[in-house]
């Protein structure tokens, strides 16, 4: 029981650095997602056309 009380007290008296780190990681993940979505939107059709052209030049195995 004393272990549980000590654990709860230690969790409540933290300095709060972990929360700031979690927010920073969240912002970083959001920025990466925005960049990936923007890149897919801008270059998506060009990349698709390129792969289609390469696929059309390949011959199917017989």
Short mmCIF file of N, CA and C in Angstrom, two decimals:
data_model
loop_
_atom_site.label_atom_id
_atom_site.label_comp_id
_atom_site.label_asym_id
_atom_site.label_seq_id
_atom_site.Cartn_x
_atom_site.Cartn_y
_atom_site.Cartn_z
N UNK A 1 0.82 -1.19 0.00
CA UNK A 1 0.00 0.00 0.00
C UNK A 1 0.86 1.25 0.00
N UNK A 2 1.96 1.22 0.77
CA UNK A 2 2.85 2.38 0.80
C UNK A 2 3.48 2.61 -0.55
N UNK A 3 3.74 1.53 -1.26
CA UNK A 3 4.31 1.66 -2.61
C UNK A 3 3.35 2.41 -3.52
N UNK A 4 2.08 2.09 -3.43
CA UNK A 4 1.07 2.75 -4.26
C UNK A 4 0.97 4.23 -3.93
N UNK A 5 1.01 4.58 -2.68
CA UNK A 5 0.94 5.99 -2.28
C UNK A 5 2.18 6.73 -2.77
N UNK A 6 3.35 6.11 -2.63
CA UNK A 6 4.59 6.75 -3.08
C UNK A 6 4.57 6.93 -4.59
N UNK A 7 4.04 5.94 -5.31
CA UNK A 7 3.97 6.03 -6.76
C UNK A 7 3.05 7.17 -7.20
N UNK A 8 1.89 7.26 -6.60
CA UNK A 8 0.94 8.33 -6.95
C UNK A 8 1.53 9.69 -6.63
N UNK A 9 2.18 9.82 -5.48
CA UNK A 9 2.80 11.08 -5.12
C UNK A 9 3.91 11.46 -6.10
N UNK A 10 4.70 10.50 -6.52
CA UNK A 10 5.78 10.80 -7.47
C UNK A 10 5.21 11.21 -8.82
N UNK A 11 4.10 10.61 -9.22
CA UNK A 11 3.48 10.99 -10.49
C UNK A 11 2.86 12.37 -10.43
N UNK A 12 2.36 12.77 -9.28
CA UNK A 12 1.71 14.07 -9.15
C UNK A 12 2.70 15.21 -8.97
N UNK A 13 3.91 14.91 -8.51
CA UNK A 13 4.89 15.96 -8.22
C UNK A 13 5.96 16.06 -9.30
N UNK A 14 5.69 15.58 -10.47
CA UNK A 14 6.68 15.71 -11.55
C UNK A 14 6.77 17.16 -12.00
N UNK A 15 7.87 17.49 -12.68
CA UNK A 15 8.10 18.87 -13.07
C UNK A 15 7.41 19.26 -14.38
N UNK A 16 6.85 18.32 -15.11
CA UNK A 16 6.08 18.66 -16.29
C UNK A 16 6.87 18.68 -17.60
N UNK A 17 8.11 18.24 -17.59
CA UNK A 17 8.90 18.24 -18.82
C UNK A 17 8.34 17.27 -19.85
N UNK A 18 7.77 16.17 -19.40
CA UNK A 18 7.26 15.17 -20.32
C UNK A 18 6.10 15.71 -21.15
N UNK A 19 5.29 16.56 -20.55
CA UNK A 19 4.16 17.12 -21.28
C UNK A 19 4.62 18.01 -22.41
N UNK A 20 5.63 18.83 -22.17
CA UNK A 20 6.16 19.70 -23.22
C UNK A 20 6.77 18.86 -24.34
N UNK A 21 7.46 17.79 -23.98
CA UNK A 21 8.06 16.93 -24.98
C UNK A 21 6.99 16.26 -25.83
N UNK A 22 5.91 15.83 -25.20
CA UNK A 22 4.83 15.19 -25.95
C UNK A 22 4.20 16.18 -26.93
N UNK A 23 4.05 17.42 -26.52
CA UNK A 23 3.49 18.44 -27.42
C UNK A 23 4.44 18.69 -28.58
N UNK A 24 5.72 18.74 -28.30
CA UNK A 24 6.70 18.96 -29.38
C UNK A 24 6.69 17.81 -30.37
N UNK A 25 6.62 16.57 -29.87
CA UNK A 25 6.54 15.42 -30.78
C UNK A 25 5.24 15.45 -31.58
N UNK A 26 4.17 15.85 -30.95
CA UNK A 26 2.90 15.96 -31.66
C UNK A 26 2.96 16.97 -32.78
N UNK A 27 3.58 18.11 -32.53
CA UNK A 27 3.74 19.12 -33.57
C UNK A 27 4.64 18.62 -34.70
N UNK A 28 5.68 17.90 -34.35
CA UNK A 28 6.59 17.35 -35.35
C UNK A 28 5.87 16.34 -36.24
N UNK A 29 5.09 15.46 -35.64
CA UNK A 29 4.34 14.46 -36.41
C UNK A 29 3.33 15.15 -37.32
N UNK A 30 2.67 16.19 -36.81
CA UNK A 30 1.71 16.94 -37.62
C UNK A 30 2.39 17.61 -38.80
N UNK A 31 3.55 18.21 -38.58
CA UNK A 31 4.28 18.86 -39.67
C UNK A 31 4.69 17.84 -40.73
N UNK A 32 5.17 16.68 -40.32
CA UNK A 32 5.56 15.65 -41.28
C UNK A 32 4.36 15.18 -42.08
N UNK A 33 3.22 15.02 -41.42
CA UNK A 33 2.00 14.60 -42.13
C UNK A 33 1.57 15.64 -43.15
N UNK A 34 1.65 16.91 -42.79
CA UNK A 34 1.27 17.97 -43.72
C UNK A 34 2.20 17.97 -44.94
N UNK A 35 3.49 17.80 -44.71
CA UNK A 35 4.45 17.78 -45.82
C UNK A 35 4.19 16.58 -46.73
N UNK A 36 3.92 15.41 -46.15
CA UNK A 36 3.64 14.23 -46.97
C UNK A 36 2.36 14.39 -47.78
N UNK A 37 1.33 14.95 -47.18
CA UNK A 37 0.07 15.16 -47.91
C UNK A 37 0.26 16.18 -49.02
N UNK A 38 0.99 17.25 -48.73
CA UNK A 38 1.25 18.26 -49.76
C UNK A 38 2.08 17.67 -50.90
N UNK A 39 3.08 16.88 -50.58
CA UNK A 39 3.91 16.25 -51.62
C UNK A 39 3.10 15.29 -52.46
N UNK A 40 2.24 14.51 -51.83
CA UNK A 40 1.40 13.57 -52.58
C UNK A 40 0.42 14.32 -53.48
N UNK A 41 -0.08 15.43 -53.00
CA UNK A 41 -1.01 16.22 -53.81
C UNK A 41 -0.31 16.87 -55.00
N UNK A 42 0.86 17.41 -54.77
CA UNK A 42 1.58 18.12 -55.84
C UNK A 42 2.18 17.15 -56.85
N UNK A 43 2.85 16.11 -56.37
CA UNK A 43 3.60 15.22 -57.26
C UNK A 43 2.89 13.90 -57.54
N UNK A 44 1.73 13.68 -56.96
CA UNK A 44 1.05 12.39 -57.08
C UNK A 44 0.76 11.98 -58.51
N UNK A 45 0.18 12.88 -59.30
CA UNK A 45 -0.17 12.51 -60.67
C UNK A 45 1.07 12.32 -61.53
N UNK A 46 2.11 13.11 -61.29
CA UNK A 46 3.34 12.96 -62.07
C UNK A 46 4.02 11.62 -61.78
N UNK A 47 4.05 11.25 -60.52
CA UNK A 47 4.66 9.97 -60.15
C UNK A 47 3.83 8.82 -60.69
N UNK A 48 2.51 8.94 -60.62
CA UNK A 48 1.63 7.90 -61.15
C UNK A 48 1.84 7.74 -62.66
N UNK A 49 1.94 8.85 -63.38
CA UNK A 49 2.19 8.78 -64.82
C UNK A 49 3.54 8.13 -65.13
N UNK A 50 4.55 8.43 -64.31
CA UNK A 50 5.87 7.86 -64.53
C UNK A 50 5.83 6.34 -64.33
N UNK A 51 5.19 5.88 -63.26
CA UNK A 51 5.11 4.44 -63.03
C UNK A 51 4.26 3.75 -64.10
N UNK A 52 3.23 4.42 -64.58
CA UNK A 52 2.41 3.84 -65.65
C UNK A 52 3.22 3.70 -66.92
N UNK A 53 4.05 4.69 -67.24
CA UNK A 53 4.89 4.63 -68.43
C UNK A 53 5.90 3.50 -68.33
N UNK A 54 6.50 3.34 -67.17
CA UNK A 54 7.46 2.25 -66.97
C UNK A 54 6.75 0.91 -67.06
N UNK A 55 5.57 0.81 -66.46
CA UNK A 55 4.82 -0.43 -66.52
C UNK A 55 4.41 -0.79 -67.92
N UNK A 56 4.07 0.20 -68.72
CA UNK A 56 3.67 -0.06 -70.11
C UNK A 56 4.85 -0.54 -70.96
N UNK A 57 6.06 -0.14 -70.61
CA UNK A 57 7.24 -0.55 -71.37
C UNK A 57 7.70 -1.97 -71.01
N UNK A 58 7.30 -2.44 -69.85
CA UNK A 58 7.67 -3.79 -69.44
C UNK A 58 6.84 -4.82 -70.18
N UNK A 59 7.45 -5.91 -70.51
CA UNK A 59 6.72 -6.97 -71.17
C UNK A 59 6.28 -8.01 -70.12
N UNK A 60 5.15 -8.58 -70.34
CA UNK A 60 4.69 -9.59 -69.38
C UNK A 60 5.40 -10.90 -69.65
N UNK A 61 5.71 -11.64 -68.59
CA UNK A 61 6.40 -12.93 -68.78
C UNK A 61 5.45 -13.94 -69.45
N UNK A 62 6.02 -14.76 -70.30
CA UNK A 62 5.16 -15.76 -70.98
C UNK A 62 5.59 -17.16 -70.69
#
